[in-house]
Short mmCIF file of N, CA and C in Angstrom, two decimals:
data_model
loop_
_atom_site.label_atom_id
_atom_site.label_comp_id
_atom_site.label_asym_id
_atom_site.label_seq_id
_atom_site.Cartn_x
_atom_site.Cartn_y
_atom_site.Cartn_z
N MET O 1 0.99 -1.63 0.02
CA MET O 1 0.04 -0.61 0.11
C MET O 1 1.18 1.76 -0.31
N SER O 2 0.28 2.08 -1.01
CA SER O 2 1.70 3.52 -1.18
C SER O 2 1.27 3.84 0.82
N THR O 3 2.24 4.86 0.64
CA THR O 3 2.48 5.63 1.83
C THR O 3 2.46 7.27 1.27
N LYS O 4 2.32 7.44 0.31
CA LYS O 4 2.68 8.76 -0.36
C LYS O 4 1.81 9.72 0.08
N TYR O 5 0.43 9.67 -0.01
CA TYR O 5 -0.59 10.87 0.76
C TYR O 5 -0.76 10.25 2.32
N LYS O 6 0.34 9.54 3.20
CA LYS O 6 -0.50 9.09 4.42
C LYS O 6 0.11 9.78 5.46
N ALA O 7 -0.46 9.74 6.48
CA ALA O 7 0.11 10.56 7.93
C ALA O 7 0.86 9.25 8.62
N THR O 8 2.39 9.34 8.13
CA THR O 8 3.06 7.96 8.80
C THR O 8 4.13 8.31 9.80
N THR O 9 4.37 9.94 10.29
CA THR O 9 4.98 9.88 11.43
C THR O 9 5.27 10.71 12.50
N THR O 10 5.87 10.75 13.64
CA THR O 10 4.49 11.25 14.64
C THR O 10 5.40 12.48 14.61
N GLU O 11 5.34 12.73 15.80
CA GLU O 11 4.90 14.48 16.00
C GLU O 11 5.20 15.67 14.51
N ASP O 12 4.75 15.23 13.00
CA ASP O 12 4.50 16.09 11.76
C ASP O 12 3.66 16.34 12.11
N ALA O 13 3.48 17.77 12.15
CA ALA O 13 1.56 18.25 11.02
C ALA O 13 1.10 17.66 9.73
N TYR O 14 0.22 17.43 9.58
CA TYR O 14 -0.05 17.12 8.16
C TYR O 14 -1.69 18.02 7.73
N PHE O 15 -1.51 18.47 7.17
CA PHE O 15 -2.59 18.79 5.90
C PHE O 15 -3.85 17.16 5.52
N VAL O 16 -4.99 17.39 6.21
CA VAL O 16 -5.44 15.97 5.49
C VAL O 16 -7.09 16.30 5.20
N THR O 17 -7.31 15.33 4.65
CA THR O 17 -8.77 15.25 4.47
C THR O 17 -9.48 13.59 4.13
N ILE O 18 -10.63 13.72 4.75
CA ILE O 18 -11.48 12.39 5.24
C ILE O 18 -12.66 12.73 4.33
N THR O 19 -13.27 11.75 3.58
CA THR O 19 -14.21 11.98 2.08
C THR O 19 -15.32 10.85 2.68
N THR O 20 -16.40 11.11 2.49
CA THR O 20 -17.39 9.92 2.49
C THR O 20 -17.50 9.22 1.34
N VAL O 21 -17.55 8.40 1.07
CA VAL O 21 -17.71 7.16 -0.06
C VAL O 21 -18.94 7.70 -1.22
N GLY O 22 -18.42 7.97 -2.26
CA GLY O 22 -19.44 8.44 -3.32
C GLY O 22 -19.71 9.68 -2.92
N TRP O 23 -18.88 10.73 -1.63
CA TRP O 23 -18.92 12.15 -1.60
C TRP O 23 -20.10 12.14 -1.24
N VAL O 24 -21.01 11.64 -0.44
CA VAL O 24 -22.22 11.66 0.42
C VAL O 24 -22.66 12.42 0.75
N ASP O 25 -23.41 13.60 1.33
CA ASP O 25 -23.51 14.46 1.88
C ASP O 25 -24.10 14.05 3.33
N VAL O 26 -23.41 14.16 4.55
CA VAL O 26 -23.55 13.36 5.14
C VAL O 26 -24.02 14.37 6.73
N PHE O 27 -23.23 15.13 6.54
CA PHE O 27 -23.04 16.45 7.11
C PHE O 27 -23.98 17.52 7.25
N THR O 28 -24.93 17.95 6.28
CA THR O 28 -25.91 18.20 6.30
C THR O 28 -27.11 19.02 6.91
N ARG O 29 -26.80 17.72 8.30
CA ARG O 29 -27.19 17.75 9.25
C ARG O 29 -26.69 18.06 10.35
N LEU O 30 -27.42 18.38 11.32
CA LEU O 30 -26.73 18.90 12.75
C LEU O 30 -26.13 18.41 13.72
N ASN O 31 -26.72 16.65 14.13
CA ASN O 31 -26.56 16.12 14.26
C ASN O 31 -25.35 14.99 14.30
N GLN O 32 -25.08 15.22 12.06
CA GLN O 32 -23.73 14.28 12.30
C GLN O 32 -23.13 15.38 12.59
N LYS O 33 -23.39 16.85 12.33
CA LYS O 33 -22.12 17.70 11.94
C LYS O 33 -21.74 17.38 13.86
N HIS O 34 -22.39 17.82 14.69
CA HIS O 34 -22.16 17.07 16.12
C HIS O 34 -21.43 15.80 16.50
N ASN O 35 -21.65 14.59 15.55
CA ASN O 35 -21.30 13.33 16.34
C ASN O 35 -19.25 13.83 15.16
N ILE O 36 -19.30 14.71 14.55
CA ILE O 36 -17.34 14.85 14.47
C ILE O 36 -16.95 15.38 14.89
N ILE O 37 -17.67 16.78 15.30
CA ILE O 37 -17.12 17.39 16.52
C ILE O 37 -16.78 16.12 17.66
N GLU O 38 -17.57 15.81 18.33
CA GLU O 38 -17.64 15.12 19.94
C GLU O 38 -16.40 13.94 19.27
N ALA O 39 -16.34 13.42 18.12
CA ALA O 39 -15.03 12.27 18.09
C ALA O 39 -13.69 12.92 17.85
N LEU O 40 -14.08 14.60 17.58
CA LEU O 40 -12.50 14.94 17.36
C LEU O 40 -12.44 15.66 18.81
N LYS O 41 -12.87 16.12 19.39
CA LYS O 41 -13.02 16.46 20.76
C LYS O 41 -12.06 15.33 21.73
N TYR O 42 -12.61 13.78 21.52
CA TYR O 42 -12.76 12.39 21.65
C TYR O 42 -11.26 12.24 21.47
N CYS O 43 -10.37 12.33 20.40
CA CYS O 43 -8.78 12.44 19.59
C CYS O 43 -8.02 13.26 20.56
N GLN O 44 -8.55 14.40 20.76
CA GLN O 44 -7.54 15.30 21.39
C GLN O 44 -7.23 15.16 23.02
N GLU O 45 -8.55 14.74 23.74
CA GLU O 45 -8.63 14.58 25.15
C GLU O 45 -7.91 12.77 25.49
N ASN O 46 -7.66 12.24 24.60
CA ASN O 46 -7.64 10.54 24.45
C ASN O 46 -7.17 10.04 23.48
N LYS O 47 -6.64 10.50 22.79
CA LYS O 47 -5.48 9.63 21.74
C LYS O 47 -4.78 11.03 20.91
N GLY O 48 -3.75 12.02 21.34
CA GLY O 48 -2.62 13.31 21.68
C GLY O 48 -2.95 13.21 20.30
N SER O 49 -4.25 13.78 19.81
CA SER O 49 -4.15 14.79 18.07
C SER O 49 -4.09 16.00 18.63
N GLU O 50 -3.52 16.51 18.22
CA GLU O 50 -3.83 18.28 18.71
C GLU O 50 -4.24 19.16 17.40
N ILE O 51 -5.04 19.81 17.16
CA ILE O 51 -5.84 20.14 15.67
C ILE O 51 -5.65 21.65 16.19
N TYR O 52 -4.97 22.10 14.18
CA TYR O 52 -4.69 24.09 14.69
C TYR O 52 -5.50 23.72 13.46
N ALA O 53 -6.18 23.10 12.56
CA ALA O 53 -7.33 23.80 11.99
C ALA O 53 -8.39 22.87 11.38
N TYR O 54 -9.79 22.97 11.44
CA TYR O 54 -10.59 21.82 10.82
C TYR O 54 -11.82 22.38 10.33
N CYS O 55 -12.32 22.02 9.13
CA CYS O 55 -13.70 22.13 8.35
C CYS O 55 -14.53 20.81 8.84
N ILE O 56 -15.23 21.07 8.78
CA ILE O 56 -16.54 19.89 8.39
C ILE O 56 -17.65 20.28 7.33
N MET O 57 -17.28 20.29 5.90
CA MET O 57 -18.04 20.16 5.21
C MET O 57 -18.97 19.38 5.26
N SER O 58 -20.18 19.25 3.98
CA SER O 58 -21.18 18.41 4.07
C SER O 58 -20.70 17.15 3.81
N SER O 59 -19.59 16.40 2.62
CA SER O 59 -18.88 15.22 2.29
C SER O 59 -17.75 15.09 3.02
N HIS O 60 -17.20 15.91 2.98
CA HIS O 60 -15.92 15.44 3.92
C HIS O 60 -15.63 16.60 5.27
N ILE O 61 -14.33 16.63 5.37
CA ILE O 61 -13.81 17.41 6.34
C ILE O 61 -12.34 17.45 6.47
N HIS O 62 -11.55 18.25 6.64
CA HIS O 62 -10.44 18.82 6.14
C HIS O 62 -10.13 18.95 7.63
N LEU O 63 -8.67 19.07 8.15
CA LEU O 63 -7.53 18.96 9.46
C LEU O 63 -6.79 19.56 9.11
N LEU O 64 -6.26 20.43 9.76
CA LEU O 64 -4.98 20.36 9.94
C LEU O 64 -4.21 20.28 11.64
N CYS O 65 -3.55 18.81 11.26
CA CYS O 65 -3.00 18.13 13.37
C CYS O 65 -2.02 17.57 13.32
N LYS O 66 -1.56 16.93 14.25
CA LYS O 66 -0.35 16.27 14.19
C LYS O 66 -1.03 14.87 15.06
N GLY O 67 -0.25 13.84 15.54
CA GLY O 67 -0.56 13.00 16.54
C GLY O 67 0.35 13.76 17.61
N THR O 68 0.41 13.59 18.65
CA THR O 68 2.03 13.76 19.91
C THR O 68 1.35 12.57 21.16
N ASN O 69 2.63 12.54 21.79
CA ASN O 69 2.74 12.13 23.38
C ASN O 69 3.08 9.93 22.61
N GLY O 70 3.65 10.48 21.53
CA GLY O 70 4.12 9.23 20.78
C GLY O 70 2.33 8.06 20.34
N PHE O 71 1.76 9.10 19.71
CA PHE O 71 -0.10 8.79 18.95
C PHE O 71 1.14 8.50 17.99
N VAL O 72 0.78 8.03 17.01
CA VAL O 72 0.77 7.93 15.38
C VAL O 72 -0.76 8.54 14.99
N LEU O 73 -0.47 9.67 14.02
CA LEU O 73 -1.53 10.01 13.23
C LEU O 73 -2.45 9.35 12.37
N SER O 74 -1.80 8.53 11.95
CA SER O 74 -2.18 7.00 10.66
C SER O 74 -3.43 6.85 11.74
N ASP O 75 -2.85 6.57 13.19
CA ASP O 75 -3.97 5.52 13.83
C ASP O 75 -5.10 5.86 14.68
N ILE O 76 -4.23 7.76 14.87
CA ILE O 76 -5.72 7.96 15.29
C ILE O 76 -6.92 8.55 14.46
N ILE O 77 -6.49 8.66 12.62
CA ILE O 77 -7.50 8.80 11.54
C ILE O 77 -8.16 7.52 11.42
N ARG O 78 -7.60 6.27 11.65
CA ARG O 78 -7.93 4.94 11.48
C ARG O 78 -9.16 4.90 12.35
N ASP O 79 -8.82 5.30 13.96
CA ASP O 79 -10.07 5.30 15.17
C ASP O 79 -11.09 5.50 14.86
N PHE O 80 -10.67 7.13 14.61
CA PHE O 80 -11.43 8.45 14.64
C PHE O 80 -12.41 7.31 13.40
N LYS O 81 -11.88 7.51 11.75
CA LYS O 81 -12.99 6.63 11.23
C LYS O 81 -14.06 5.58 11.68
N LYS O 82 -13.40 4.55 12.42
CA LYS O 82 -14.09 3.75 12.34
C LYS O 82 -15.28 3.79 13.87
N PHE O 83 -14.74 4.68 14.43
CA PHE O 83 -15.71 4.75 15.15
C PHE O 83 -16.21 5.93 15.00
N THR O 84 -16.47 6.81 14.09
CA THR O 84 -17.66 8.23 13.89
C THR O 84 -18.14 6.65 12.41
N ALA O 85 -17.78 6.62 11.66
CA ALA O 85 -18.53 5.22 11.05
C ALA O 85 -20.20 4.33 11.43
N LYS O 86 -19.37 3.80 12.10
CA LYS O 86 -20.62 3.38 13.47
C LYS O 86 -21.77 4.32 14.18
N LYS O 87 -21.10 5.56 13.86
CA LYS O 87 -21.84 6.26 14.87
C LYS O 87 -22.96 7.46 14.01
N ILE O 88 -22.23 7.57 12.45
CA ILE O 88 -23.00 7.95 11.89
C ILE O 88 -24.75 7.34 10.98
N ILE O 89 -23.85 6.04 10.76
CA ILE O 89 -25.35 4.77 10.73
C ILE O 89 -25.82 5.28 11.64
N GLN O 90 -25.67 4.66 13.36
CA GLN O 90 -26.39 4.64 14.05
C GLN O 90 -27.11 6.13 14.57
N THR O 91 -26.45 6.95 14.00
CA THR O 91 -27.75 8.48 13.86
C THR O 91 -28.34 7.84 13.06
N ILE O 92 -27.85 7.49 11.59
CA ILE O 92 -29.97 7.40 10.40
C ILE O 92 -29.85 6.57 10.58
N LEU O 93 -30.05 5.65 11.56
CA LEU O 93 -31.56 4.32 11.83
C LEU O 93 -31.45 5.18 13.05
N ILE O 94 -31.21 5.72 14.00
CA ILE O 94 -32.29 6.18 15.11
C ILE O 94 -33.20 7.62 15.16
N GLU O 95 -32.01 8.30 14.55
CA GLU O 95 -32.90 10.29 14.17
C GLU O 95 -33.65 10.44 13.05
N PRO O 96 -34.14 11.00 12.95
CA PRO O 96 -34.91 11.84 11.74
C PRO O 96 -34.31 11.85 10.50
N GLU O 97 -33.98 11.70 9.66
CA GLU O 97 -33.12 11.74 8.94
C GLU O 97 -34.22 10.96 7.22
N SER O 98 -34.52 12.20 5.97
CA SER O 98 -35.31 11.66 5.02
C SER O 98 -35.37 10.86 4.01
N ARG O 99 -33.89 10.69 4.17
CA ARG O 99 -32.61 10.47 2.78
C ARG O 99 -32.10 8.95 3.41
N ARG O 100 -33.19 8.74 5.03
CA ARG O 100 -32.34 6.75 5.30
C ARG O 100 -32.20 6.30 4.41
N GLU O 101 -33.36 5.39 3.88
CA GLU O 101 -32.93 4.30 3.09
C GLU O 101 -32.44 4.37 2.06
N TRP O 102 -31.92 5.54 1.22
CA TRP O 102 -30.91 5.53 0.17
C TRP O 102 -29.71 5.83 0.26
N MET O 103 -29.71 6.22 1.57
CA MET O 103 -28.26 6.52 2.63
C MET O 103 -27.88 5.23 3.03
N LEU O 104 -28.22 4.30 3.78
CA LEU O 104 -27.80 2.76 3.82
C LEU O 104 -27.88 1.81 2.94
N GLU O 105 -29.01 2.00 2.16
CA GLU O 105 -27.90 0.99 0.80
C GLU O 105 -27.10 2.11 -0.07
N PHE O 106 -26.96 2.86 0.05
CA PHE O 106 -25.74 3.38 -0.37
C PHE O 106 -24.34 2.99 0.28
N PHE O 107 -24.71 3.08 1.61
CA PHE O 107 -23.75 2.67 2.53
C PHE O 107 -23.69 1.08 2.05
N LYS O 108 -24.32 0.22 2.08
CA LYS O 108 -24.05 -0.96 1.99
C LYS O 108 -23.76 -1.18 0.69
N LYS O 109 -23.89 -0.93 -0.35
CA LYS O 109 -23.35 -1.40 -1.91
C LYS O 109 -22.25 -1.10 -1.68
N SER O 110 -22.04 0.08 -1.23
CA SER O 110 -20.55 0.61 -1.26
C SER O 110 -19.06 -0.49 -0.32
N CYS O 111 -19.84 -1.18 0.55
CA CYS O 111 -18.67 -2.04 1.22
C CYS O 111 -19.09 -3.92 0.24
N GLU O 112 -19.80 -4.26 -0.97
CA GLU O 112 -20.06 -5.09 -1.70
C GLU O 112 -18.95 -5.80 -1.63
N HIS O 113 -17.90 -5.14 -2.37
CA HIS O 113 -16.71 -5.98 -3.05
C HIS O 113 -15.44 -5.98 -2.30
N LEU O 114 -15.73 -5.93 -1.06
CA LEU O 114 -15.33 -6.19 0.37
C LEU O 114 -14.70 -7.31 0.44
N ARG O 115 -13.47 -8.02 1.17
CA ARG O 115 -13.14 -8.33 1.04
C ARG O 115 -13.98 -9.22 2.47
N ARG O 116 -13.38 -8.59 3.46
CA ARG O 116 -13.74 -9.05 4.99
C ARG O 116 -15.85 -8.27 4.65
N ASN O 117 -16.34 -9.27 6.03
CA ASN O 117 -17.70 -8.62 6.39
C ASN O 117 -17.83 -7.01 7.23
N GLN O 118 -18.14 -6.73 6.68
CA GLN O 118 -18.86 -5.31 6.58
C GLN O 118 -19.87 -4.86 6.23
N GLU O 119 -21.08 -4.40 7.17
CA GLU O 119 -22.48 -4.05 6.40
C GLU O 119 -22.20 -2.68 6.09
N TYR O 120 -21.62 -2.07 6.45
CA TYR O 120 -21.90 -0.69 5.85
C TYR O 120 -20.48 -0.01 5.67
N LYS O 121 -19.94 0.92 4.11
CA LYS O 121 -19.10 1.55 4.78
C LYS O 121 -19.13 3.04 4.06
N VAL O 122 -19.27 3.37 5.39
CA VAL O 122 -19.16 5.42 5.34
C VAL O 122 -17.83 6.15 4.68
N TRP O 123 -16.38 5.92 5.20
CA TRP O 123 -15.73 6.60 4.25
C TRP O 123 -14.83 6.04 3.04
N GLN O 124 -14.32 6.30 2.14
CA GLN O 124 -13.57 6.36 1.72
C GLN O 124 -12.33 5.42 2.31
N ASN O 125 -11.48 4.62 0.99
CA ASN O 125 -10.78 4.06 2.00
C ASN O 125 -9.46 5.06 1.82
N GLY O 126 -8.76 5.02 3.09
CA GLY O 126 -7.43 6.20 3.76
C GLY O 126 -8.19 6.80 3.25
N TYR O 127 -6.95 8.26 3.39
CA TYR O 127 -7.48 9.78 3.56
C TYR O 127 -5.82 10.15 2.85
N HIS O 128 -6.28 11.42 2.79
CA HIS O 128 -5.69 12.52 2.01
C HIS O 128 -4.43 12.94 3.01
N ALA O 129 -2.95 12.69 3.05
CA ALA O 129 -2.39 14.05 4.04
C ALA O 129 -1.28 14.41 3.67
N GLU O 130 -0.60 15.95 3.41
CA GLU O 130 0.45 16.48 3.52
C GLU O 130 1.38 16.94 4.03
N GLN O 131 1.88 16.25 4.29
CA GLN O 131 2.93 16.40 5.34
C GLN O 131 3.01 18.18 5.33
N ILE O 132 3.17 19.07 5.78
CA ILE O 132 3.92 20.16 7.00
C ILE O 132 5.05 20.85 6.03
N TYR O 133 5.39 21.58 5.66
CA TYR O 133 7.08 21.82 5.68
C TYR O 133 7.12 23.09 5.17
N SER O 134 6.60 23.77 5.39
CA SER O 134 7.02 25.18 5.56
C SER O 134 6.07 26.10 6.24
N ASN O 135 5.28 27.35 7.18
CA ASN O 135 5.11 28.06 7.27
C ASN O 135 4.32 28.63 6.20
N SER O 136 4.98 29.11 5.41
CA SER O 136 4.16 29.52 3.90
C SER O 136 3.47 28.30 3.49
N PHE O 137 2.76 27.26 3.78
CA PHE O 137 2.38 25.63 3.83
C PHE O 137 1.06 26.28 4.96
N ILE O 138 1.53 26.02 5.87
CA ILE O 138 0.68 25.95 7.27
C ILE O 138 -0.53 27.22 6.55
N LYS O 139 0.27 28.10 5.99
CA LYS O 139 -0.72 29.32 6.13
C LYS O 139 -2.16 29.03 4.91
N GLN O 140 -1.45 29.02 3.79
CA GLN O 140 -1.62 28.64 2.46
C GLN O 140 -2.76 27.07 3.24
N LYS O 141 -3.07 25.82 3.86
CA LYS O 141 -3.34 25.45 4.04
C LYS O 141 -4.71 25.85 4.98
N ILE O 142 -4.36 26.46 5.86
CA ILE O 142 -5.25 27.03 7.17
C ILE O 142 -6.56 28.02 6.16
N GLU O 143 -5.11 28.88 5.18
CA GLU O 143 -6.72 29.70 4.54
C GLU O 143 -7.58 28.79 3.92
N TYR O 144 -6.92 27.50 2.81
CA TYR O 144 -8.26 26.82 1.91
C TYR O 144 -9.26 26.32 3.03
N ILE O 145 -8.42 25.95 4.53
CA ILE O 145 -9.63 25.16 5.19
C ILE O 145 -10.87 26.03 5.61
N HIS O 146 -10.62 26.78 5.86
CA HIS O 146 -11.77 28.10 6.29
C HIS O 146 -12.15 29.06 4.86
N ASN O 147 -12.02 28.83 3.82
CA ASN O 147 -12.19 29.46 2.87
C ASN O 147 -13.22 28.28 1.75
N ASN O 148 -12.91 27.40 2.51
CA ASN O 148 -13.86 26.11 1.58
C ASN O 148 -15.51 26.27 2.25
N PRO O 149 -15.81 26.79 2.47
CA PRO O 149 -17.10 27.72 2.69
C PRO O 149 -17.97 28.40 2.12
N VAL O 150 -16.60 29.53 1.86
CA VAL O 150 -17.44 30.49 0.91
C VAL O 150 -17.18 30.60 -0.08
N LYS O 151 -16.33 29.75 -0.74
CA LYS O 151 -16.04 28.86 -1.93
C LYS O 151 -17.68 28.31 -2.65
N ASP O 152 -17.90 27.21 -1.51
CA ASP O 152 -19.01 26.99 -1.60
C ASP O 152 -20.56 27.45 -1.74
N LYS O 153 -20.42 29.14 -1.49
CA LYS O 153 -21.31 29.68 -1.12
C LYS O 153 -22.36 29.81 -0.39
N ILE O 154 -21.61 29.07 0.59
CA ILE O 154 -22.63 28.42 2.05
C ILE O 154 -22.67 30.25 3.12
N VAL O 155 -21.62 30.51 2.94
CA VAL O 155 -21.18 31.57 4.09
C VAL O 155 -20.54 32.85 3.05
N SER O 156 -20.49 33.97 3.39
CA SER O 156 -19.70 34.97 2.82
C SER O 156 -18.34 35.04 3.22
N ASN O 157 -18.47 34.86 4.89
CA ASN O 157 -17.08 35.21 5.39
C ASN O 157 -16.69 33.93 6.40
N PRO O 158 -15.40 33.52 6.63
CA PRO O 158 -15.16 32.03 6.61
C PRO O 158 -15.75 31.84 8.30
N GLU O 159 -15.99 33.29 9.25
CA GLU O 159 -15.83 33.67 11.08
C GLU O 159 -17.46 32.99 10.75
N ASP O 160 -18.30 33.08 9.83
CA ASP O 160 -19.18 33.16 9.98
C ASP O 160 -19.90 31.31 9.31
N TYR O 161 -19.15 30.42 9.07
CA TYR O 161 -19.39 29.01 9.29
C TYR O 161 -19.26 28.49 10.47
N TYR O 162 -19.98 28.01 11.10
CA TYR O 162 -20.32 27.87 12.77
C TYR O 162 -18.98 26.27 12.52
N PHE O 163 -18.82 25.11 11.73
CA PHE O 163 -17.92 24.03 12.05
C PHE O 163 -16.70 24.49 11.45
N SER O 164 -16.53 25.13 11.92
CA SER O 164 -15.00 25.43 11.10
C SER O 164 -13.87 26.34 11.97
N SER O 165 -12.25 26.13 12.57
CA SER O 165 -11.94 26.78 13.08
C SER O 165 -11.74 28.40 12.66
N ALA O 166 -12.02 28.61 11.32
CA ALA O 166 -11.77 30.12 11.25
C ALA O 166 -12.92 30.59 12.48
N ARG O 167 -14.42 30.31 13.12
CA ARG O 167 -14.30 30.84 14.31
C ARG O 167 -13.20 31.11 15.18
N ASN O 168 -12.39 30.17 15.38
CA ASN O 168 -11.66 30.08 16.57
C ASN O 168 -10.41 31.23 16.31
N TYR O 169 -9.89 31.47 15.39
CA TYR O 169 -9.12 32.23 14.96
C TYR O 169 -9.56 33.87 14.74
N ALA O 170 -11.22 33.66 15.34
CA ALA O 170 -11.63 35.05 15.19
C ALA O 170 -12.15 35.66 16.29
N GLY O 171 -11.67 34.89 17.48
CA GLY O 171 -12.20 34.40 18.69
C GLY O 171 -14.07 34.47 18.88
N LEU O 172 -14.27 33.96 18.34
CA LEU O 172 -15.94 33.22 18.14
C LEU O 172 -16.17 32.38 19.17
N GLU O 173 -17.62 32.13 19.05
CA GLU O 173 -18.03 31.20 19.87
C GLU O 173 -18.18 29.47 19.10
N ASN O 174 -17.45 28.85 19.76
CA ASN O 174 -17.34 27.34 18.87
C ASN O 174 -17.50 26.58 20.16
N ASP O 175 -17.46 25.13 18.98
CA ASP O 175 -17.78 23.69 19.74
C ASP O 175 -16.38 23.09 19.96
N LEU O 176 -15.37 22.70 19.49
CA LEU O 176 -13.78 22.63 18.92
C LEU O 176 -12.65 23.37 19.49
N GLU O 177 -12.12 23.49 20.73
CA GLU O 177 -11.45 23.53 20.68
C GLU O 177 -9.65 23.62 19.63
N VAL O 178 -8.90 24.47 19.69
CA VAL O 178 -8.25 24.11 18.54
C VAL O 178 -6.78 25.06 18.96
N VAL O 179 -5.94 24.15 18.45
CA VAL O 179 -4.52 25.13 19.11
C VAL O 179 -4.29 26.14 18.01
N THR O 180 -4.47 27.98 17.98
CA THR O 180 -4.24 28.62 16.46
C THR O 180 -2.90 28.91 16.49
N ILE O 181 -2.44 28.96 15.62
CA ILE O 181 -1.01 29.55 14.73
C ILE O 181 -1.13 31.00 14.83
N GLU O 182 -0.23 31.83 15.05
CA GLU O 182 -0.57 32.99 14.22
C GLU O 182 0.17 33.12 12.60
N LEU O 183 -1.03 33.54 11.94
CA LEU O 183 -0.61 33.72 10.43
C LEU O 183 0.01 35.19 10.56
N LEU O 184 0.74 35.32 9.88
CA LEU O 184 1.11 36.54 9.45
C LEU O 184 1.20 36.11 7.79
N ASN O 185 1.77 37.95 7.28
CA ASN O 185 1.49 38.15 6.57
C ASN O 185 2.27 38.01 5.69
#
């Protein structure tokens, strides 16, 4: 398996993108976004995850993060995906969701080709990770993360999107604390 876009080192920061299978818009519901926030908090508190920037879009998540205290980021992401996949399916099953049947069928069909026995597949295989190598790269990626909802015309200003660390950087109310980085011009 290629490690070209994997977070295989310890103590290095990465720009990470995790995407749902078929780019299914799972995170259009508040309950699903809150599931992701709670899972990210858990990773911060129990798995050594240090998050500098994030944004939860409708079908994918962007993070600028690293593993600390001996935790390898690839292991954190693996556990995050495994836990959140179960939580996402559980939420679809028990809470109001007009697309329930369609989504469950899609996630079921997405794992038919797998060798191991799995009922649903929520996340695409792997994830995309780019190792952070310079201050300008950090600034570029944080701006990219924060401007994702603006680019998609969800909000006019990055800090107006509640499920993004742009709010942390603007000193506004948020549900997930991050380690902010001073962005110099």
